[in-house]
PDB file of C-alpha atoms in Angstrom:
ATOM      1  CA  UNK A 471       0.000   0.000   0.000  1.00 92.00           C
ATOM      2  CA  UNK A 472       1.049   3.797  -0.402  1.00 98.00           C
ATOM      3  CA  UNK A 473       1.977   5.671   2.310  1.00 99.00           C
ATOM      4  CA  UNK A 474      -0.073   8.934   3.161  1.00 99.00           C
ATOM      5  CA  UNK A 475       1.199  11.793   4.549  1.00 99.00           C
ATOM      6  CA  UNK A 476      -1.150  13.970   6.312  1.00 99.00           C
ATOM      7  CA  UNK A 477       0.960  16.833   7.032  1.00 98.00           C
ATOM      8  CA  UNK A 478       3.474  18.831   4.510  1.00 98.00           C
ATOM      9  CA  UNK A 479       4.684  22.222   3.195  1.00 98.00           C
ATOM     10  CA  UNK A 480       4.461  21.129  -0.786  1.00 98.00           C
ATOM     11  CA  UNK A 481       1.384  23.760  -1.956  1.00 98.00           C
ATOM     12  CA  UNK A 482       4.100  26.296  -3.312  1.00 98.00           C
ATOM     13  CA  UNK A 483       4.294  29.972  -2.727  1.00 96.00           C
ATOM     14  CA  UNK A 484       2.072  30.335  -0.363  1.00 95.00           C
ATOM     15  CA  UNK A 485       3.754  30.085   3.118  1.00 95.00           C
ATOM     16  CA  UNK A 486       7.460  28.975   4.227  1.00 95.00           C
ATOM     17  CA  UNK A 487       7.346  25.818   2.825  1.00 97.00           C
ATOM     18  CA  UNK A 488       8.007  25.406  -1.135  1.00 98.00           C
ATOM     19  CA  UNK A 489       9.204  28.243  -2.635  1.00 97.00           C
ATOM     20  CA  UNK A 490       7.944  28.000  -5.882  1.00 98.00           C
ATOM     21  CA  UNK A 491       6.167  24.726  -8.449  1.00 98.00           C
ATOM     22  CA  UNK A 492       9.463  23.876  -9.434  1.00 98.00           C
ATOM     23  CA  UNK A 493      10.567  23.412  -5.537  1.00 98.00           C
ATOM     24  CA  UNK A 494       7.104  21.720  -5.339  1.00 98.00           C
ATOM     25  CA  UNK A 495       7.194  19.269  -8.084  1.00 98.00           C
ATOM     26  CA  UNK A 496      10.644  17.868  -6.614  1.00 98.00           C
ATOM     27  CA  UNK A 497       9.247  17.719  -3.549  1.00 98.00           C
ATOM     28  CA  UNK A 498       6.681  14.877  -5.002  1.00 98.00           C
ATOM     29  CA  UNK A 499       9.124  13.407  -6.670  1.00 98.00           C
ATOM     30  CA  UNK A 500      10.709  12.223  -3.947  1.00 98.00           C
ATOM     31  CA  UNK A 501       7.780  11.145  -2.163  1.00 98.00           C
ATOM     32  CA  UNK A 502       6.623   9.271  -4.996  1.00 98.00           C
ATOM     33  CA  UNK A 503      10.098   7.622  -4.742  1.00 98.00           C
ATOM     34  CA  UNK A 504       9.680   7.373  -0.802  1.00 98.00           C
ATOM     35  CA  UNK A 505       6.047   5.058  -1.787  1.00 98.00           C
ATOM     36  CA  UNK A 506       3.908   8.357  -0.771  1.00 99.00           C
ATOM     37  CA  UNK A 507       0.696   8.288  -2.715  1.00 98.00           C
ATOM     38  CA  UNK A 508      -1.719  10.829  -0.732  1.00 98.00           C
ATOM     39  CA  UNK A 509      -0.647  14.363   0.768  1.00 99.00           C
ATOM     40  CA  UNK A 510      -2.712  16.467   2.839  1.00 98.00           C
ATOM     41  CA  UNK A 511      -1.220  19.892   1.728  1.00 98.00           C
ATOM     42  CA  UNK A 512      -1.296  22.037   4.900  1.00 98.00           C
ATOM     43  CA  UNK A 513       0.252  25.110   4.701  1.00 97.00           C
ATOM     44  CA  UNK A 514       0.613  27.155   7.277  1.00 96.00           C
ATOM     45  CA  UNK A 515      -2.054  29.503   8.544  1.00 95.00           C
ATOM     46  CA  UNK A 516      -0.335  31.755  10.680  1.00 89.00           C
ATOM     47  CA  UNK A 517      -0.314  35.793  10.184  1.00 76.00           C
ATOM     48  CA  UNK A 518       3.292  35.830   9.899  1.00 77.00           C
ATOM     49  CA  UNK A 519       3.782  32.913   8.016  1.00 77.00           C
ATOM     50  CA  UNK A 520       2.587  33.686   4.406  1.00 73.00           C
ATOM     51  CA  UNK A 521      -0.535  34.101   2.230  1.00 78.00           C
ATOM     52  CA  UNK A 522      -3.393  33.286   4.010  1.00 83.00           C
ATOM     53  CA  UNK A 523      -5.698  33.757   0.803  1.00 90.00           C
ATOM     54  CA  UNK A 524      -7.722  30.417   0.702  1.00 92.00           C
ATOM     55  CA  UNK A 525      -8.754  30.699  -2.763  1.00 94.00           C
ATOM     56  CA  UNK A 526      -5.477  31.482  -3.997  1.00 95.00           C
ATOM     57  CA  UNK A 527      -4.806  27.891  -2.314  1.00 97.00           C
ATOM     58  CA  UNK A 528      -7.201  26.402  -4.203  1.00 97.00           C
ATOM     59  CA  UNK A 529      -6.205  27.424  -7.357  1.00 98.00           C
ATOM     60  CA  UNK A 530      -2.719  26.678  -6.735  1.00 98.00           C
ATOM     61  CA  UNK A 531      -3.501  23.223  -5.796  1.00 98.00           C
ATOM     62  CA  UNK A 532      -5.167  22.992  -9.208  1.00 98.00           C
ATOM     63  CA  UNK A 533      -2.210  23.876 -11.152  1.00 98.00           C
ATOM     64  CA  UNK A 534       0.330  21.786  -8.848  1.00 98.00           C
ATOM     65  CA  UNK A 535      -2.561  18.265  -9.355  1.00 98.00           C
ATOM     66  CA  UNK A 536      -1.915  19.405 -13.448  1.00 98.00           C
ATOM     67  CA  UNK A 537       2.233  19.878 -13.277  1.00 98.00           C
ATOM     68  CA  UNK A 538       2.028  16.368 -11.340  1.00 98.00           C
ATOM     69  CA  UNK A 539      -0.097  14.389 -13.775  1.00 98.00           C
ATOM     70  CA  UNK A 540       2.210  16.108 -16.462  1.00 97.00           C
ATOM     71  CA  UNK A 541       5.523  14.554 -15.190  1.00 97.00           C
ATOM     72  CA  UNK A 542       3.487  11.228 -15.376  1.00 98.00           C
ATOM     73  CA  UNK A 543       3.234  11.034 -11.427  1.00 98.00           C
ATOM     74  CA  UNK A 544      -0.209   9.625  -9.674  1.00 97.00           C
ATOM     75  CA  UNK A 545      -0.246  11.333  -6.392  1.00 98.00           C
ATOM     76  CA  UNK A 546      -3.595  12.116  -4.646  1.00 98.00           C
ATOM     77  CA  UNK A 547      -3.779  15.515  -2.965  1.00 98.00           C
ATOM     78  CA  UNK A 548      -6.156  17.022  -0.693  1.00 98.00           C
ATOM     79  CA  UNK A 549      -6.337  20.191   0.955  1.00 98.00           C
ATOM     80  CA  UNK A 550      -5.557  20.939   4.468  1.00 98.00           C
ATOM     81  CA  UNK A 551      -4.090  23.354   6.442  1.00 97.00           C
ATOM     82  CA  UNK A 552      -1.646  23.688   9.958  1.00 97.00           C
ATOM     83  CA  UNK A 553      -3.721  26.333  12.066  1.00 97.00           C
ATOM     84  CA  UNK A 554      -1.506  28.345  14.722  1.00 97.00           C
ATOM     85  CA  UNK A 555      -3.499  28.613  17.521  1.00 97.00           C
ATOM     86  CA  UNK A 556      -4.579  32.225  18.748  1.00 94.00           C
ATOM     87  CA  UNK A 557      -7.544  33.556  20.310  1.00 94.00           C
ATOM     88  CA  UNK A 558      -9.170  33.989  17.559  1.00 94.00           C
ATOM     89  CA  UNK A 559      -8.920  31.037  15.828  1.00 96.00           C
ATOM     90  CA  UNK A 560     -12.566  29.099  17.120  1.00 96.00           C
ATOM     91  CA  UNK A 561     -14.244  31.996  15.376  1.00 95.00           C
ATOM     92  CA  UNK A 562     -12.067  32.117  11.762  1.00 94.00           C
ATOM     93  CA  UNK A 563     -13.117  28.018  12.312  1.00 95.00           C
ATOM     94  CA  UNK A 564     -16.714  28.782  12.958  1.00 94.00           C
ATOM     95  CA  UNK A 565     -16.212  31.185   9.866  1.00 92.00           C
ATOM     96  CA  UNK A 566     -14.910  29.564   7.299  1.00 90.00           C
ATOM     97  CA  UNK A 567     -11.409  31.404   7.078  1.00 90.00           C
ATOM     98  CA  UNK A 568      -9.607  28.746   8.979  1.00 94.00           C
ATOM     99  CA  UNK A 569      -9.791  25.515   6.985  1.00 96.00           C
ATOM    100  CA  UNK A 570     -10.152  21.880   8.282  1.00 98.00           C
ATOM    101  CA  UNK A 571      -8.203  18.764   6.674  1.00 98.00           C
ATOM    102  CA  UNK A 572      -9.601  17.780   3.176  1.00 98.00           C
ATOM    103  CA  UNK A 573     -12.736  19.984   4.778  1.00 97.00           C
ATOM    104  CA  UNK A 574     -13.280  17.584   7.086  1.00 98.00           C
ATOM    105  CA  UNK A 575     -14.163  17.174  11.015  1.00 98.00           C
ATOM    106  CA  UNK A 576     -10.581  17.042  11.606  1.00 98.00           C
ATOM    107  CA  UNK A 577      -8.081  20.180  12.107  1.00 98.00           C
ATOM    108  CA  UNK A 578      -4.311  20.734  12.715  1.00 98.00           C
ATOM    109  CA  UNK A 579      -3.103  22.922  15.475  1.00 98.00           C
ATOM    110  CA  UNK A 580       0.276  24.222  15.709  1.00 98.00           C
ATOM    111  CA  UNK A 581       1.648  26.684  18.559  1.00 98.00           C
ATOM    112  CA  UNK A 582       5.069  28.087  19.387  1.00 97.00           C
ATOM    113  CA  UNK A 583       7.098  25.569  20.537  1.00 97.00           C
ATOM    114  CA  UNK A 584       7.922  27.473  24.154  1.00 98.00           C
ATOM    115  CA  UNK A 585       4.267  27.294  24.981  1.00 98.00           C
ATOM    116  CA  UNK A 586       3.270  26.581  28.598  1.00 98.00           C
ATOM    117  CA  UNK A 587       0.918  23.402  28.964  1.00 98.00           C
ATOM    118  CA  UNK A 588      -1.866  24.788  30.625  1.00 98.00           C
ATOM    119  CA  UNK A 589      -2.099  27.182  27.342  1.00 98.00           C
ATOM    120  CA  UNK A 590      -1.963  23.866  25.103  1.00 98.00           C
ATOM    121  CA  UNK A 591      -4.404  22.338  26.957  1.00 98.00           C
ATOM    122  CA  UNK A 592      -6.831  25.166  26.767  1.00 98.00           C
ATOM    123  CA  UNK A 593      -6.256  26.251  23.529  1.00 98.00           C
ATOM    124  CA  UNK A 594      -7.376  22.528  22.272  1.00 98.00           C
ATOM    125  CA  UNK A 595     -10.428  22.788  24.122  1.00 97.00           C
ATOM    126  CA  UNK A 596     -11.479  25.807  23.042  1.00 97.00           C
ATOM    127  CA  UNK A 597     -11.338  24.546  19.624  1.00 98.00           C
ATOM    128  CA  UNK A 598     -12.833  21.131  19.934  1.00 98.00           C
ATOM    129  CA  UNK A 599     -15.726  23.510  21.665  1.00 97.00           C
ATOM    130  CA  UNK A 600     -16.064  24.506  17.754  1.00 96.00           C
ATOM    131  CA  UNK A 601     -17.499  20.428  17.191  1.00 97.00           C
ATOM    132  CA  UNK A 602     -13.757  20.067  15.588  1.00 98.00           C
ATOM    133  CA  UNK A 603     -11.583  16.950  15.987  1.00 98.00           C
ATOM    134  CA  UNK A 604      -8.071  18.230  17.052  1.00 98.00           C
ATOM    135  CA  UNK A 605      -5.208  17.153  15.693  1.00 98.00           C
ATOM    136  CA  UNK A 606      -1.305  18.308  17.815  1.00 98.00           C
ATOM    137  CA  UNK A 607       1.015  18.816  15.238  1.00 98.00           C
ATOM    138  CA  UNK A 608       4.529  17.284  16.045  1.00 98.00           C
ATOM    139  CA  UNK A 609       4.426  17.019  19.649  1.00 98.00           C
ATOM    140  CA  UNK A 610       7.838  15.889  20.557  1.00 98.00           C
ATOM    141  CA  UNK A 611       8.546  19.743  19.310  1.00 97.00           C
ATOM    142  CA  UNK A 612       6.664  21.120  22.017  1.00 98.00           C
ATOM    143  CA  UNK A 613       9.097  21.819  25.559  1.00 98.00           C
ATOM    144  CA  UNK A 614       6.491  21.594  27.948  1.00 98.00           C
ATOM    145  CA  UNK A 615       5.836  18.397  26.077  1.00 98.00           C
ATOM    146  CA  UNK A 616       9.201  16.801  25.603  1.00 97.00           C
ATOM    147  CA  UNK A 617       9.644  13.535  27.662  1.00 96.00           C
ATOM    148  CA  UNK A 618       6.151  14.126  29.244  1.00 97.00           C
ATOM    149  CA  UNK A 619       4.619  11.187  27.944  1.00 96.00           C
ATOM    150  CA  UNK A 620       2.330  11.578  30.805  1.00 98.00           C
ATOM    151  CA  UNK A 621       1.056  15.069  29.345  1.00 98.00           C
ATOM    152  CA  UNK A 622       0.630  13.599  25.564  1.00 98.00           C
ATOM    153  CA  UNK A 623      -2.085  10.539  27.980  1.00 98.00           C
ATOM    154  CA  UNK A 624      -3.285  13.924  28.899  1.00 98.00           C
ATOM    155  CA  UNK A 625      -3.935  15.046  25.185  1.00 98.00           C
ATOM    156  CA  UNK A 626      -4.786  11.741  24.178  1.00 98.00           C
ATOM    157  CA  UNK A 627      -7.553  10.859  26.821  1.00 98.00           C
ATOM    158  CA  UNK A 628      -8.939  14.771  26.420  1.00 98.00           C
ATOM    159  CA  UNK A 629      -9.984  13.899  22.632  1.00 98.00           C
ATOM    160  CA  UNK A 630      -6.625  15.173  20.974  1.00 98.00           C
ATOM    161  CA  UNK A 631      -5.174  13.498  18.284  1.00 98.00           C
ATOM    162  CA  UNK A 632      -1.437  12.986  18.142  1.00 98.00           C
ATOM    163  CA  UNK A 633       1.156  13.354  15.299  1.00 99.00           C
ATOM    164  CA  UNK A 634       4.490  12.825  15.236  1.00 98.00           C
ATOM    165  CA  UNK A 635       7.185  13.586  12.444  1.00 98.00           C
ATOM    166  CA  UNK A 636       8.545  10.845  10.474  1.00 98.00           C
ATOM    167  CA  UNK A 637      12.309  12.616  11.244  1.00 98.00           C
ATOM    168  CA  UNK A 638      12.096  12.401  14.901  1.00 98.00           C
ATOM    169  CA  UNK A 639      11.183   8.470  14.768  1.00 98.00           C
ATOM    170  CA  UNK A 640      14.052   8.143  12.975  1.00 98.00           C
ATOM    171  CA  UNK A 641      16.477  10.109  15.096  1.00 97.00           C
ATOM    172  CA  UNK A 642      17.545  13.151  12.626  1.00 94.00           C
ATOM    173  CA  UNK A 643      16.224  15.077  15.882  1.00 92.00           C
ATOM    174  CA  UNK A 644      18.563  13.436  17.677  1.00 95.00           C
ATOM    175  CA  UNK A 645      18.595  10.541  20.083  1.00 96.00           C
ATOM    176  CA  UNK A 646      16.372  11.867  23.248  1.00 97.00           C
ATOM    177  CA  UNK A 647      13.874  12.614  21.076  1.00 97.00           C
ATOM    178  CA  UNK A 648      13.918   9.466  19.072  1.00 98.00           C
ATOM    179  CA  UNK A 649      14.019   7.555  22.544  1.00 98.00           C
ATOM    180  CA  UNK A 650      10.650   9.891  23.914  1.00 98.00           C
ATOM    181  CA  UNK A 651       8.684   9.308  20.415  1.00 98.00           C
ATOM    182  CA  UNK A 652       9.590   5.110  20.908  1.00 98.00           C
ATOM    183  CA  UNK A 653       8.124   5.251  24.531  1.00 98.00           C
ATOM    184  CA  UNK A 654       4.779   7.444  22.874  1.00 98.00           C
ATOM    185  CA  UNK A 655       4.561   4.247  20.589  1.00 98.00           C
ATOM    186  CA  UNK A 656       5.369   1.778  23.031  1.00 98.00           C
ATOM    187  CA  UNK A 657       2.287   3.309  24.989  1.00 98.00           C
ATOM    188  CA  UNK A 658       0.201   3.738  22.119  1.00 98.00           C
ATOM    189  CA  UNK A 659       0.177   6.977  22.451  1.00 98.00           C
ATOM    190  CA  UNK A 660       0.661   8.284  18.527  1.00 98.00           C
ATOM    191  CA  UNK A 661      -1.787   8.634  15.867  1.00 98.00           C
ATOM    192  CA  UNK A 662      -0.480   9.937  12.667  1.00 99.00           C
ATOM    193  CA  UNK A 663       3.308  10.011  11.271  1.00 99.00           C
ATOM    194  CA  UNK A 664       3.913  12.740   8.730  1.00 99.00           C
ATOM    195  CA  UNK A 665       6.386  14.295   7.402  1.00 98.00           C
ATOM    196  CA  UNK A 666       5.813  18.027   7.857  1.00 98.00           C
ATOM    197  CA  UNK A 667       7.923  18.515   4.737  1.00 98.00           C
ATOM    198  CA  UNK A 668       9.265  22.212   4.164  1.00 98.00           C
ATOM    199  CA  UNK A 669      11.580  21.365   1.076  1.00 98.00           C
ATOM    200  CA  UNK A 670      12.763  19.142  -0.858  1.00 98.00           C
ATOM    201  CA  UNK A 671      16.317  19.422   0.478  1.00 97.00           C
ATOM    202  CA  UNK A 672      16.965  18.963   4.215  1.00 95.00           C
ATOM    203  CA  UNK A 673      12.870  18.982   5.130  1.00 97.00           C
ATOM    204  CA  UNK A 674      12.048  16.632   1.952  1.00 98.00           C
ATOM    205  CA  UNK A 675       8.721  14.791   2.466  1.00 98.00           C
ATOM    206  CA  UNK A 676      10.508  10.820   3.724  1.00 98.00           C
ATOM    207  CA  UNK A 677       8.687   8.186   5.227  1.00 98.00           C
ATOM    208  CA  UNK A 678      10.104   5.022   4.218  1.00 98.00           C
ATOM    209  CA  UNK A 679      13.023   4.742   6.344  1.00 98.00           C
ATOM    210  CA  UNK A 680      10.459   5.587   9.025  1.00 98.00           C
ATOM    211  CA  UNK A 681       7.740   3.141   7.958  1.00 98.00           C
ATOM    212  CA  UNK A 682      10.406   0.487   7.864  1.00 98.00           C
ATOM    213  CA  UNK A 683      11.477   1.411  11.324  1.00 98.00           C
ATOM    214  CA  UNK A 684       8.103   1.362  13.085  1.00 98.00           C
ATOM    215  CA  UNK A 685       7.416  -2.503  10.687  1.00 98.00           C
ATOM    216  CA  UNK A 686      10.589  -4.019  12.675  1.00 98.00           C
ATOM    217  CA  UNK A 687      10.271  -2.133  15.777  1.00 98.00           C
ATOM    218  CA  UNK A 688       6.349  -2.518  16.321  1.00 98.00           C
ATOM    219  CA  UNK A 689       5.207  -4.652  13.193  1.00 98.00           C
ATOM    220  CA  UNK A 690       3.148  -3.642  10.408  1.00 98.00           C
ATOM    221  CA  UNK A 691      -0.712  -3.495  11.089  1.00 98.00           C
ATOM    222  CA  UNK A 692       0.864  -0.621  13.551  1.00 98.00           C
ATOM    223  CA  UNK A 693       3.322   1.298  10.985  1.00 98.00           C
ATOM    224  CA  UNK A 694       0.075   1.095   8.402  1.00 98.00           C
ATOM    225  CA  UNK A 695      -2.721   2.688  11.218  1.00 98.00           C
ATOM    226  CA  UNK A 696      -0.669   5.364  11.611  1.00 98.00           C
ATOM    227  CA  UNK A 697       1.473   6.525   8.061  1.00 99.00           C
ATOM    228  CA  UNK A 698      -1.686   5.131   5.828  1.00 98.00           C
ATOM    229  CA  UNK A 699      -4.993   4.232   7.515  1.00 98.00           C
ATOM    230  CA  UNK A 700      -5.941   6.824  10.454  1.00 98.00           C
ATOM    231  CA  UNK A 701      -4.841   9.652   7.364  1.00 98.00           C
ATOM    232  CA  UNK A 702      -7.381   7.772   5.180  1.00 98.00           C
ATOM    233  CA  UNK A 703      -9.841   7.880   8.089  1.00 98.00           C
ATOM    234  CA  UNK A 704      -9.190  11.918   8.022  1.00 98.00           C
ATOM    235  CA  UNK A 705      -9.893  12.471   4.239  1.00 97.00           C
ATOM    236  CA  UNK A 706     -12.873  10.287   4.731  1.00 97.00           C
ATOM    237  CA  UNK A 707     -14.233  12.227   7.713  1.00 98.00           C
ATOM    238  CA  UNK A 708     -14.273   8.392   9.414  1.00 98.00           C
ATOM    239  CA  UNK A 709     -14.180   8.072  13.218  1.00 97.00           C
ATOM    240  CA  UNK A 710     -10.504   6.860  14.917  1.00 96.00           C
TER     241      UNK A 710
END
């Protein structure tokens, strides 16, 4: 089966991920080559962190699903987006201007990475308060979070979802982080593994060295629920 990944910078221009549709079609390239065959685009929507134009997303998600089918690559893209939490982010939700994943139940929520707990924790109730289905984006980028495994039962138990990127399971983070997002699996404790791609350098979009990882480490009904079948479940607006 084809791996999915639910979170990436590839829709180009439009925030700090790819630059530009050349930066974006090598971006896919590689995740064809990686055995990627969905992507949840989510760029950023942030007020510092590019265009927030929705539309303009749209239509250049139309003309990146054309360049792809050009180059003779089947890739299957959905819309999405990686929503940085602020106070008044429940109402752009409620409104329209803050878009779910593949307009579904589902969102992503980002914050900055120095944010206390108590403000995680009441920032995703606030926005499951909207009838939303939270998603924390990378949460072994979080300090209050790091080697809290405790705090991400927390999360988990409070109706969060829980996503990981496919870099820190494979230790480019470096090793105390691979060693916290191992005990999160060991517990059950993770979702989704993406690849929160910014580039297609350093930050390209790579899952199979991860997939292959979680297969030998924790066998492969568990690498496939979370790199291909809870994503599926998102695009599908299924229930977890």
């Amino acid at each position: 089966m084809k791996l999915v990944d639910m979170h990436c910078h590839v829709l180009p221009g439009v925030d700090d991920g790819a630059r530009n549709m050349e930066q974006a079609i090598s971006m896919i390239k590689i995740a064809s080559e990686e055995n990627i065959g969905t992507m949840v685009l989510t760029p950023h929507f942030h007020p510092a962190k590019g265009n927030q134009d929705i539309a303009f997303w749209k239509e250049t998600l139309k003309q990146l699903e054309e360049k792809t089918k050009e180059i003779g690559i089947e890739m299957q893209f959905y819309l999405g987006s990686e929503l940085f939490y602020n106070h008044d982010l429940p109402d752009a939700i409620d409104n329209g201007l803050a878009i779910s994943m593949s307009d579904s139940d589902y969102v992503l929520m980002e914050f900055r990475f120095e944010s206390e707990y108590s403000y995680i924790k009441s920032a995703l109730r606030d926005v499951q308060a909207t009838g939303k289905r939270v998603i924390l984006a990378h949460v072994e980028r979080y300090d209050c979070l790091i080697g809290r495994d405790d705090r991400i039962e927390e999360l988990s138990a409070s109706g969060a979802y829980i996503q990981v990127n496919a870099s820190s399971v494979t230790g480019e983070l470096g090793k105390p982080i691979k060693k916290f997002v191992k005990k999160l699996m060991k517990a059950d404790l993770i979702d989704f593994i993406a690849t929160d791609a910014h580039s297609d350098g350093r930050r390209a979009p790579r899952m199979k060295e991860c997939y292959a990882y979680v297969v030998k480490k924790f066998g492969q009904d568990y690498a496939d629920r979370l790199m291909i079948n809870n994503a599926l479940k998102i695009v599908n607006n299924q229930d977890i």
